[in-house]
Amino acid sequence: MTTRVTVLSTAAMAVSMLQLFVLGALGPVLVTESGVARWQLGVLVAAGFGVAALLSLPVGALVDRIGPRRSLVGLFALSAGALAVLAVARSPWWVAAGVALGGVPQALANPATNKLIMASVGPAERGAVTGWKQSGVQLGAFVAGVPLAGVASVVDWRWGVAVLAALCLVGALVSARLPVGAAPGAARGPVGGVGDRVAALAGFSLALGFGLASVNTYFALYGVDRLGLAAPVAAWLIAVMGVLGIAGRVVWSGAAGRAADPASVLPRLALGAAGSVGLVLAAEWASWLVWVGAVGIGVFAVSGNAVSMVAVMRAVPQRAAGRAAAVASSGFFGGFALGPPVTGLVVQHAGYPWLWGVVGVAFLVSAAVAVWMARRTAVGT
């Protein structure tokens, strides 16, 4: 059962953001065929995260009412719908509709998968399973990047997106047969009832998401504009960060699952992320440091959200798992929506050194929140 839960929850995380990864992978094609302006691509990605942030809290409460099985069926079905809309889109409005619809499975992803893990996996294994399922996001980016780009170079890209939509429907069918109670009962009490610990984790995730989204958006451009890297080589900065992020999420989440307090791992991750950004900035004088920085951001920053989900599951009972995950996720999505527009203005008006300074401060803020949580836990014990 644990293996099945791991595979299904990883797939759910992968497809939940697939429509945004498709935008990135097929951006040039969408600009040519669907009339999407270049600047609109960035706005659409930010809007997708904004929709997910706004929907997270009501969706989390819904997950607690209907249970993980129905939630996962809805997640896969809505992901299929969002991809189908993108596959037939002939105008920027249809692309925007696909992105907006895709915000719902984004909001469902962490509440539904956390609920599934808490209902089906023993406490000793939850950290490792959570690390693998959070790595599904990087898996989705890979699927949208390499295979889909390859399909688009051979046949019409719309067929490739349609195949992804069909695979999502398969996921819905598999989820419908999941041997987990469909409706464990509504969790009582307001969203605030998930506790101060979860609210603090949302603050940590907001700062972490702000910095991480900014890195994702401008890392390759920095390599080209300031370090003189060729565009294909600069793209490997993101690839290195993603691959190391998968490994980091599995390792750090396993460590957090074994710890007495999973949140005690978070200060190390946030401080490691801030130090890695410092190495990226130092690459202005020694360009090879940018690769060390990419490794560090993957190992530390990308892993932070996975560990925070382990901490969320430890902080609440199963009946409130959906709401708790939604509160933490809303912070992360909010950071992803806010980061690139703000740091884009910083790049435009002040330059890349200030960009990395702002990102470093964001990671330090997340570290401060994590240290506060750790100290409060120590005092409480």
Short mmCIF file of C-alpha atoms in Angstrom, two decimals:
data_model
loop_
_atom_site.label_atom_id
_atom_site.label_comp_id
_atom_site.label_asym_id
_atom_site.label_seq_id
_atom_site.Cartn_x
_atom_site.Cartn_y
_atom_site.Cartn_z
CA MET A 1 0.00 0.00 0.00
CA THR A 2 2.84 2.41 0.83
CA THR A 3 4.33 2.01 -2.65
CA ARG A 4 0.97 2.63 -4.29
CA VAL A 5 0.38 5.74 -2.19
CA THR A 6 3.88 7.01 -3.01
CA VAL A 7 3.42 6.57 -6.76
CA LEU A 8 -0.08 8.05 -6.85
CA SER A 9 0.73 11.04 -4.67
CA THR A 10 3.91 11.74 -6.68
CA ALA A 11 1.88 11.62 -9.90
CA ALA A 12 -0.73 13.93 -8.39
CA MET A 13 1.92 16.51 -7.51
CA ALA A 14 3.40 16.21 -11.00
CA VAL A 15 0.16 16.87 -12.87
CA SER A 16 -1.10 19.57 -10.49
CA MET A 17 1.20 22.20 -12.05
CA LEU A 18 1.58 20.65 -15.47
CA GLN A 19 -0.29 23.44 -17.25
CA LEU A 20 2.22 26.00 -15.96
CA PHE A 21 5.17 23.87 -17.01
CA VAL A 22 3.57 23.52 -20.46
CA LEU A 23 3.46 27.31 -20.70
CA GLY A 24 7.19 27.47 -20.03
CA ALA A 25 8.14 24.63 -22.36
CA LEU A 26 5.92 25.75 -25.24
CA GLY A 27 6.19 29.48 -24.69
CA PRO A 28 7.69 30.25 -28.14
CA VAL A 29 5.01 28.16 -29.86
CA LEU A 30 2.19 29.81 -27.92
CA VAL A 31 3.54 33.24 -28.81
CA THR A 32 3.49 32.31 -32.50
CA GLU A 33 0.24 30.33 -32.75
CA SER A 34 -2.03 31.64 -30.00
CA GLY A 35 -1.11 35.32 -30.03
CA VAL A 36 0.26 35.32 -26.49
CA ALA A 37 2.65 38.21 -25.95
CA ARG A 38 5.98 37.45 -24.31
CA TRP A 39 5.20 39.57 -21.29
CA GLN A 40 1.86 37.80 -20.90
CA LEU A 41 3.58 34.46 -20.30
CA GLY A 42 5.10 35.72 -17.06
CA VAL A 43 1.82 37.30 -16.00
CA LEU A 44 -0.05 34.05 -16.70
CA VAL A 45 2.36 32.01 -14.55
CA ALA A 46 2.04 34.50 -11.68
CA ALA A 47 -1.75 34.52 -12.11
CA GLY A 48 -1.84 30.72 -11.97
CA PHE A 49 -0.12 30.76 -8.58
CA GLY A 50 -2.40 33.61 -7.49
CA VAL A 51 -5.51 31.56 -8.29
CA ALA A 52 -4.08 28.60 -6.36
CA ALA A 53 -3.31 30.83 -3.37
CA LEU A 54 -6.85 32.26 -3.31
CA LEU A 55 -8.46 28.82 -3.59
CA SER A 56 -6.20 27.00 -1.14
CA LEU A 57 -8.17 27.64 2.06
CA PRO A 58 -11.66 26.69 0.82
CA VAL A 59 -10.23 23.74 -1.12
CA GLY A 60 -8.40 22.49 1.99
CA ALA A 61 -11.64 22.51 3.97
CA LEU A 62 -13.31 20.63 1.10
CA VAL A 63 -10.61 17.94 1.19
CA ASP A 64 -11.26 17.39 4.89
CA ARG A 65 -14.97 16.92 4.13
CA ILE A 66 -14.80 14.58 1.14
CA GLY A 67 -11.58 12.66 1.89
CA PRO A 68 -8.44 11.88 -0.14
CA ARG A 69 -9.95 9.54 -2.72
CA ARG A 70 -12.55 11.93 -4.11
CA SER A 71 -10.07 14.81 -3.84
CA LEU A 72 -7.51 12.97 -5.96
CA VAL A 73 -10.14 12.03 -8.55
CA GLY A 74 -11.05 15.71 -8.81
CA LEU A 75 -7.39 16.76 -8.99
CA PHE A 76 -6.59 14.46 -11.92
CA ALA A 77 -9.86 15.25 -13.72
CA LEU A 78 -9.42 19.02 -13.41
CA SER A 79 -5.79 18.75 -14.53
CA ALA A 80 -7.01 16.87 -17.61
CA GLY A 81 -9.53 19.63 -18.25
CA ALA A 82 -6.95 22.39 -17.93
CA LEU A 83 -4.59 20.63 -20.34
CA ALA A 84 -7.43 19.98 -22.78
CA VAL A 85 -8.24 23.70 -22.82
CA LEU A 86 -4.59 24.51 -23.56
CA ALA A 87 -4.54 21.89 -26.32
CA VAL A 88 -7.38 23.60 -28.18
CA ALA A 89 -6.49 27.20 -27.27
CA ARG A 90 -6.41 29.56 -30.23
CA SER A 91 -6.23 32.85 -28.35
CA PRO A 92 -4.67 34.30 -25.19
CA TRP A 93 -8.10 34.19 -23.52
CA TRP A 94 -8.32 30.40 -23.90
CA VAL A 95 -4.78 30.04 -22.57
CA ALA A 96 -5.77 32.18 -19.58
CA ALA A 97 -8.85 29.98 -19.05
CA GLY A 98 -6.66 26.87 -18.99
CA VAL A 99 -4.31 28.44 -16.47
CA ALA A 100 -7.21 29.58 -14.26
CA LEU A 101 -8.79 26.11 -14.30
CA GLY A 102 -5.38 24.62 -13.50
CA GLY A 103 -5.27 26.68 -10.31
CA VAL A 104 -7.82 24.31 -8.75
CA PRO A 105 -5.66 21.14 -8.92
CA GLN A 106 -2.73 23.23 -7.73
CA ALA A 107 -4.73 24.14 -4.66
CA LEU A 108 -5.86 20.52 -4.21
CA ALA A 109 -2.42 18.95 -4.49
CA ASN A 110 -0.88 19.28 -1.03
CA PRO A 111 -4.13 18.95 0.99
CA ALA A 112 -5.21 15.83 -0.94
CA THR A 113 -1.83 14.09 -0.92
CA ASN A 114 -1.10 14.96 2.72
CA LYS A 115 -4.53 13.62 3.66
CA LEU A 116 -3.83 10.43 1.71
CA ILE A 117 -0.45 9.91 3.38
CA MET A 118 -1.81 10.48 6.88
CA ALA A 119 -4.66 8.06 6.23
CA SER A 120 -2.57 5.32 4.62
CA VAL A 121 1.07 5.51 5.79
CA GLY A 122 2.49 4.94 9.26
CA PRO A 123 4.21 7.86 11.05
CA ALA A 124 7.68 6.33 10.65
CA GLU A 125 7.40 6.28 6.84
CA ARG A 126 5.62 9.58 6.25
CA GLY A 127 8.76 11.68 5.92
CA ALA A 128 10.24 9.57 3.13
CA VAL A 129 6.92 9.25 1.28
CA THR A 130 6.39 13.01 1.53
CA GLY A 131 9.85 13.65 0.09
CA TRP A 132 9.10 11.48 -2.93
CA LYS A 133 5.66 12.99 -3.52
CA GLN A 134 6.99 16.55 -3.29
CA SER A 135 9.58 15.58 -5.91
CA GLY A 136 6.64 15.07 -8.25
CA VAL A 137 6.71 18.79 -8.99
CA GLN A 138 10.19 18.44 -10.52
CA LEU A 139 8.99 15.33 -12.36
CA GLY A 140 6.19 17.37 -13.91
CA ALA A 141 8.68 19.99 -15.04
CA PHE A 142 10.80 17.28 -16.68
CA VAL A 143 7.80 15.72 -18.47
CA ALA A 144 6.72 19.11 -19.80
CA GLY A 145 10.27 20.04 -20.78
CA VAL A 146 11.97 17.08 -22.42
CA PRO A 147 9.31 14.64 -23.77
CA LEU A 148 6.77 17.32 -24.66
CA ALA A 149 9.35 19.46 -26.41
CA GLY A 150 10.46 16.37 -28.34
CA VAL A 151 6.88 15.59 -29.40
CA ALA A 152 6.36 19.19 -30.48
CA SER A 153 9.38 18.99 -32.77
CA VAL A 154 7.92 15.94 -34.58
CA VAL A 155 4.15 16.40 -34.59
CA ASP A 156 1.69 19.12 -33.60
CA TRP A 157 2.36 20.12 -30.00
CA ARG A 158 -1.39 20.03 -29.33
CA TRP A 159 -1.36 16.24 -29.64
CA GLY A 160 1.36 16.04 -27.00
CA VAL A 161 -0.68 18.14 -24.56
CA ALA A 162 -3.76 16.03 -25.35
CA VAL A 163 -1.83 12.86 -24.47
CA LEU A 164 -0.90 14.40 -21.12
CA ALA A 165 -4.59 15.18 -20.53
CA ALA A 166 -5.48 11.56 -21.29
CA LEU A 167 -2.85 10.34 -18.81
CA CYS A 168 -4.45 12.56 -16.18
CA LEU A 169 -7.76 10.79 -16.80
CA VAL A 170 -6.00 7.48 -16.19
CA GLY A 171 -4.83 8.89 -12.86
CA ALA A 172 -8.44 9.78 -12.00
CA LEU A 173 -9.54 6.21 -12.72
CA VAL A 174 -6.76 4.75 -10.57
CA SER A 175 -7.62 7.16 -7.74
CA ALA A 176 -11.27 6.13 -7.87
CA ARG A 177 -10.23 2.56 -6.97
CA LEU A 178 -8.03 3.66 -4.07
CA PRO A 179 -8.91 1.66 -0.91
CA VAL A 180 -9.17 4.70 1.35
CA GLY A 181 -12.29 6.01 3.01
CA ALA A 182 -13.89 8.62 0.79
CA ALA A 183 -15.28 10.89 3.50
CA PRO A 184 -13.70 10.59 6.93
CA GLY A 185 -15.92 13.36 8.23
CA ALA A 186 -15.75 17.10 8.21
CA ALA A 187 -13.15 18.68 10.42
CA ARG A 188 -14.82 21.03 12.85
CA GLY A 189 -13.76 24.53 13.65
CA PRO A 190 -12.44 27.48 11.63
CA VAL A 191 -9.35 27.42 9.48
CA GLY A 192 -7.50 29.18 12.26
CA GLY A 193 -8.00 26.03 14.30
CA VAL A 194 -5.01 24.42 12.61
CA GLY A 195 -2.83 26.26 15.10
CA ASP A 196 -0.05 28.81 15.33
CA ARG A 197 2.57 26.29 14.18
CA VAL A 198 0.87 25.90 10.79
CA ALA A 199 0.43 29.67 10.47
CA ALA A 200 4.17 30.07 11.09
CA LEU A 201 4.91 27.43 8.47
CA ALA A 202 2.79 29.46 6.04
CA GLY A 203 4.97 32.49 6.78
CA PHE A 204 8.09 30.40 6.24
CA SER A 205 6.66 29.13 2.94
CA LEU A 206 5.73 32.65 1.78
CA ALA A 207 9.30 33.89 2.13
CA LEU A 208 10.74 30.66 0.71
CA GLY A 209 8.39 30.73 -2.29
CA PHE A 210 9.19 34.38 -2.98
CA GLY A 211 12.89 33.63 -3.22
CA LEU A 212 12.60 30.32 -5.04
CA ALA A 213 10.22 31.64 -7.72
CA SER A 214 12.58 34.55 -8.35
CA VAL A 215 15.50 32.16 -8.79
CA ASN A 216 13.48 29.97 -11.18
CA THR A 217 12.54 32.99 -13.27
CA TYR A 218 15.85 34.83 -13.54
CA PHE A 219 18.61 32.27 -12.96
CA ALA A 220 19.16 31.37 -16.61
CA LEU A 221 18.90 35.01 -17.70
CA TYR A 222 21.54 35.93 -15.15
CA GLY A 223 23.85 33.27 -16.58
CA VAL A 224 23.46 34.70 -20.07
CA ASP A 225 23.43 38.42 -19.27
CA ARG A 226 26.13 38.61 -16.58
CA LEU A 227 28.24 35.46 -16.84
CA GLY A 228 28.36 35.13 -20.62
CA LEU A 229 26.92 31.61 -20.71
CA ALA A 230 25.27 30.34 -23.87
CA ALA A 231 21.50 29.99 -23.50
CA PRO A 232 21.53 26.14 -23.57
CA VAL A 233 24.29 26.07 -20.96
CA ALA A 234 22.45 28.58 -18.77
CA ALA A 235 19.34 26.41 -18.93
CA TRP A 236 21.37 23.68 -17.22
CA LEU A 237 21.50 25.87 -14.12
CA ILE A 238 17.77 25.20 -13.69
CA ALA A 239 18.25 21.53 -14.55
CA VAL A 240 21.01 21.10 -11.94
CA MET A 241 18.87 22.85 -9.36
CA GLY A 242 15.90 20.61 -10.18
CA VAL A 243 17.80 17.31 -10.09
CA LEU A 244 19.48 18.16 -6.81
CA GLY A 245 16.11 19.34 -5.53
CA ILE A 246 14.64 15.88 -6.05
CA ALA A 247 17.47 14.26 -4.10
CA GLY A 248 17.35 16.95 -1.43
CA ARG A 249 13.61 16.58 -0.90
CA VAL A 250 13.87 12.84 -0.40
CA VAL A 251 16.88 13.03 1.95
CA TRP A 252 15.80 16.03 4.02
CA SER A 253 12.17 14.89 4.31
CA GLY A 254 13.34 11.49 5.55
CA ALA A 255 15.52 13.21 8.14
CA ALA A 256 12.63 15.45 9.18
CA GLY A 257 10.34 12.45 9.53
CA ARG A 258 12.77 10.84 11.96
CA ALA A 259 13.30 14.03 13.98
CA ALA A 260 11.39 14.74 17.18
CA ASP A 261 10.35 18.05 15.60
CA PRO A 262 10.45 18.13 11.77
CA ALA A 263 10.51 21.94 11.79
CA SER A 264 13.94 21.79 13.48
CA VAL A 265 15.39 20.96 10.04
CA LEU A 266 14.05 24.14 8.43
CA PRO A 267 16.61 26.66 9.79
CA ARG A 268 19.46 24.69 8.20
CA LEU A 269 17.67 24.62 4.85
CA ALA A 270 16.87 28.33 4.85
CA LEU A 271 20.38 29.36 5.92
CA GLY A 272 21.87 26.99 3.35
CA ALA A 273 19.67 28.59 0.68
CA ALA A 274 20.79 32.09 1.68
CA GLY A 275 24.44 31.04 1.58
CA SER A 276 23.95 29.47 -1.85
CA VAL A 277 22.53 32.74 -3.18
CA GLY A 278 25.66 34.44 -1.89
CA LEU A 279 27.72 32.05 -4.02
CA VAL A 280 25.60 32.91 -7.07
CA LEU A 281 26.31 36.60 -6.49
CA ALA A 282 30.04 35.85 -6.01
CA ALA A 283 30.02 34.24 -9.47
CA GLU A 284 30.36 37.79 -10.84
CA TRP A 285 34.05 37.43 -9.86
CA ALA A 286 34.48 33.65 -10.19
CA SER A 287 31.93 32.31 -12.66
CA TRP A 288 32.32 28.65 -11.65
CA LEU A 289 30.72 29.47 -8.30
CA VAL A 290 27.34 29.76 -10.05
CA TRP A 291 27.27 25.97 -10.41
CA VAL A 292 28.03 25.47 -6.72
CA GLY A 293 25.26 27.93 -5.96
CA ALA A 294 22.84 26.01 -8.22
CA VAL A 295 23.64 22.80 -6.35
CA GLY A 296 23.11 24.52 -3.01
CA ILE A 297 19.79 26.10 -3.99
CA GLY A 298 18.57 22.70 -5.16
CA VAL A 299 19.70 20.87 -2.03
CA PHE A 300 18.47 23.51 0.43
CA ALA A 301 15.84 25.88 -1.00
CA VAL A 302 13.96 23.41 -3.21
CA SER A 303 13.82 20.97 -0.29
CA GLY A 304 12.24 23.46 2.09
CA ASN A 305 8.64 23.04 0.95
CA ALA A 306 8.81 19.25 1.28
CA VAL A 307 10.11 19.45 4.85
CA SER A 308 7.46 22.03 5.74
CA MET A 309 4.79 19.53 4.61
CA VAL A 310 6.28 16.90 6.92
CA ALA A 311 6.08 19.45 9.74
CA VAL A 312 2.46 20.27 8.85
CA MET A 313 1.45 16.61 9.05
CA ARG A 314 3.11 16.30 12.46
CA ALA A 315 1.38 19.46 13.74
CA VAL A 316 -2.27 18.48 13.22
CA PRO A 317 -4.57 15.47 13.56
CA GLN A 318 -5.70 13.65 10.44
CA ARG A 319 -9.15 15.27 10.44
CA ALA A 320 -7.56 18.71 9.88
CA ALA A 321 -4.84 17.59 7.45
CA GLY A 322 -6.45 19.20 4.40
CA ARG A 323 -6.93 22.60 5.97
CA ALA A 324 -3.46 22.62 7.51
CA ALA A 325 -1.78 21.77 4.20
CA ALA A 326 -3.91 24.44 2.50
CA VAL A 327 -2.80 27.14 4.94
CA ALA A 328 0.88 26.33 4.43
CA SER A 329 0.44 25.97 0.65
CA SER A 330 -1.34 29.32 0.37
CA GLY A 331 1.79 30.96 1.74
CA PHE A 332 4.01 29.14 -0.75
CA PHE A 333 1.75 29.95 -3.71
CA GLY A 334 1.51 33.56 -2.56
CA GLY A 335 5.30 33.80 -2.53
CA PHE A 336 5.49 32.31 -6.02
CA ALA A 337 2.92 34.82 -7.30
CA LEU A 338 4.60 37.79 -5.63
CA GLY A 339 8.30 37.03 -6.14
CA PRO A 340 8.90 37.27 -9.92
CA PRO A 341 6.99 40.55 -10.48
CA VAL A 342 8.78 42.25 -7.58
CA THR A 343 12.26 40.96 -8.40
CA GLY A 344 11.62 41.66 -12.08
CA LEU A 345 11.30 45.34 -11.20
CA VAL A 346 14.47 45.06 -9.12
CA VAL A 347 16.38 43.62 -12.09
CA GLN A 348 15.05 46.26 -14.44
CA HIS A 349 15.79 49.25 -12.25
CA ALA A 350 18.72 48.17 -10.04
CA GLY A 351 20.40 45.16 -11.67
CA TYR A 352 21.20 41.56 -10.82
CA PRO A 353 23.31 42.16 -7.67
CA TRP A 354 20.27 43.75 -6.03
CA LEU A 355 18.11 40.88 -7.26
CA TRP A 356 20.28 38.35 -5.44
CA GLY A 357 20.33 40.62 -2.41
CA VAL A 358 16.52 40.63 -2.27
CA VAL A 359 16.37 36.85 -2.76
CA GLY A 360 18.96 36.35 -0.01
CA VAL A 361 16.92 38.52 2.36
CA ALA A 362 13.80 36.47 1.57
CA PHE A 363 15.63 33.27 2.49
CA LEU A 364 16.96 34.89 5.67
CA VAL A 365 13.41 35.88 6.62
CA SER A 366 12.34 32.26 6.18
CA ALA A 367 15.31 31.25 8.36
CA ALA A 368 14.23 33.70 11.06
CA VAL A 369 10.70 32.27 11.08
CA ALA A 370 12.13 28.73 11.27
CA VAL A 371 14.44 29.63 14.17
CA TRP A 372 11.51 31.25 15.99
CA MET A 373 9.48 28.04 15.57
CA ALA A 374 12.37 25.91 16.83
CA ARG A 375 12.93 28.10 19.90
CA ARG A 376 9.23 28.19 20.69
CA THR A 377 9.09 24.40 20.54
CA ALA A 378 12.15 24.14 22.82
CA VAL A 379 10.56 26.49 25.36
CA GLY A 380 7.31 24.53 25.19
CA THR A 381 9.11 21.30 26.02
#
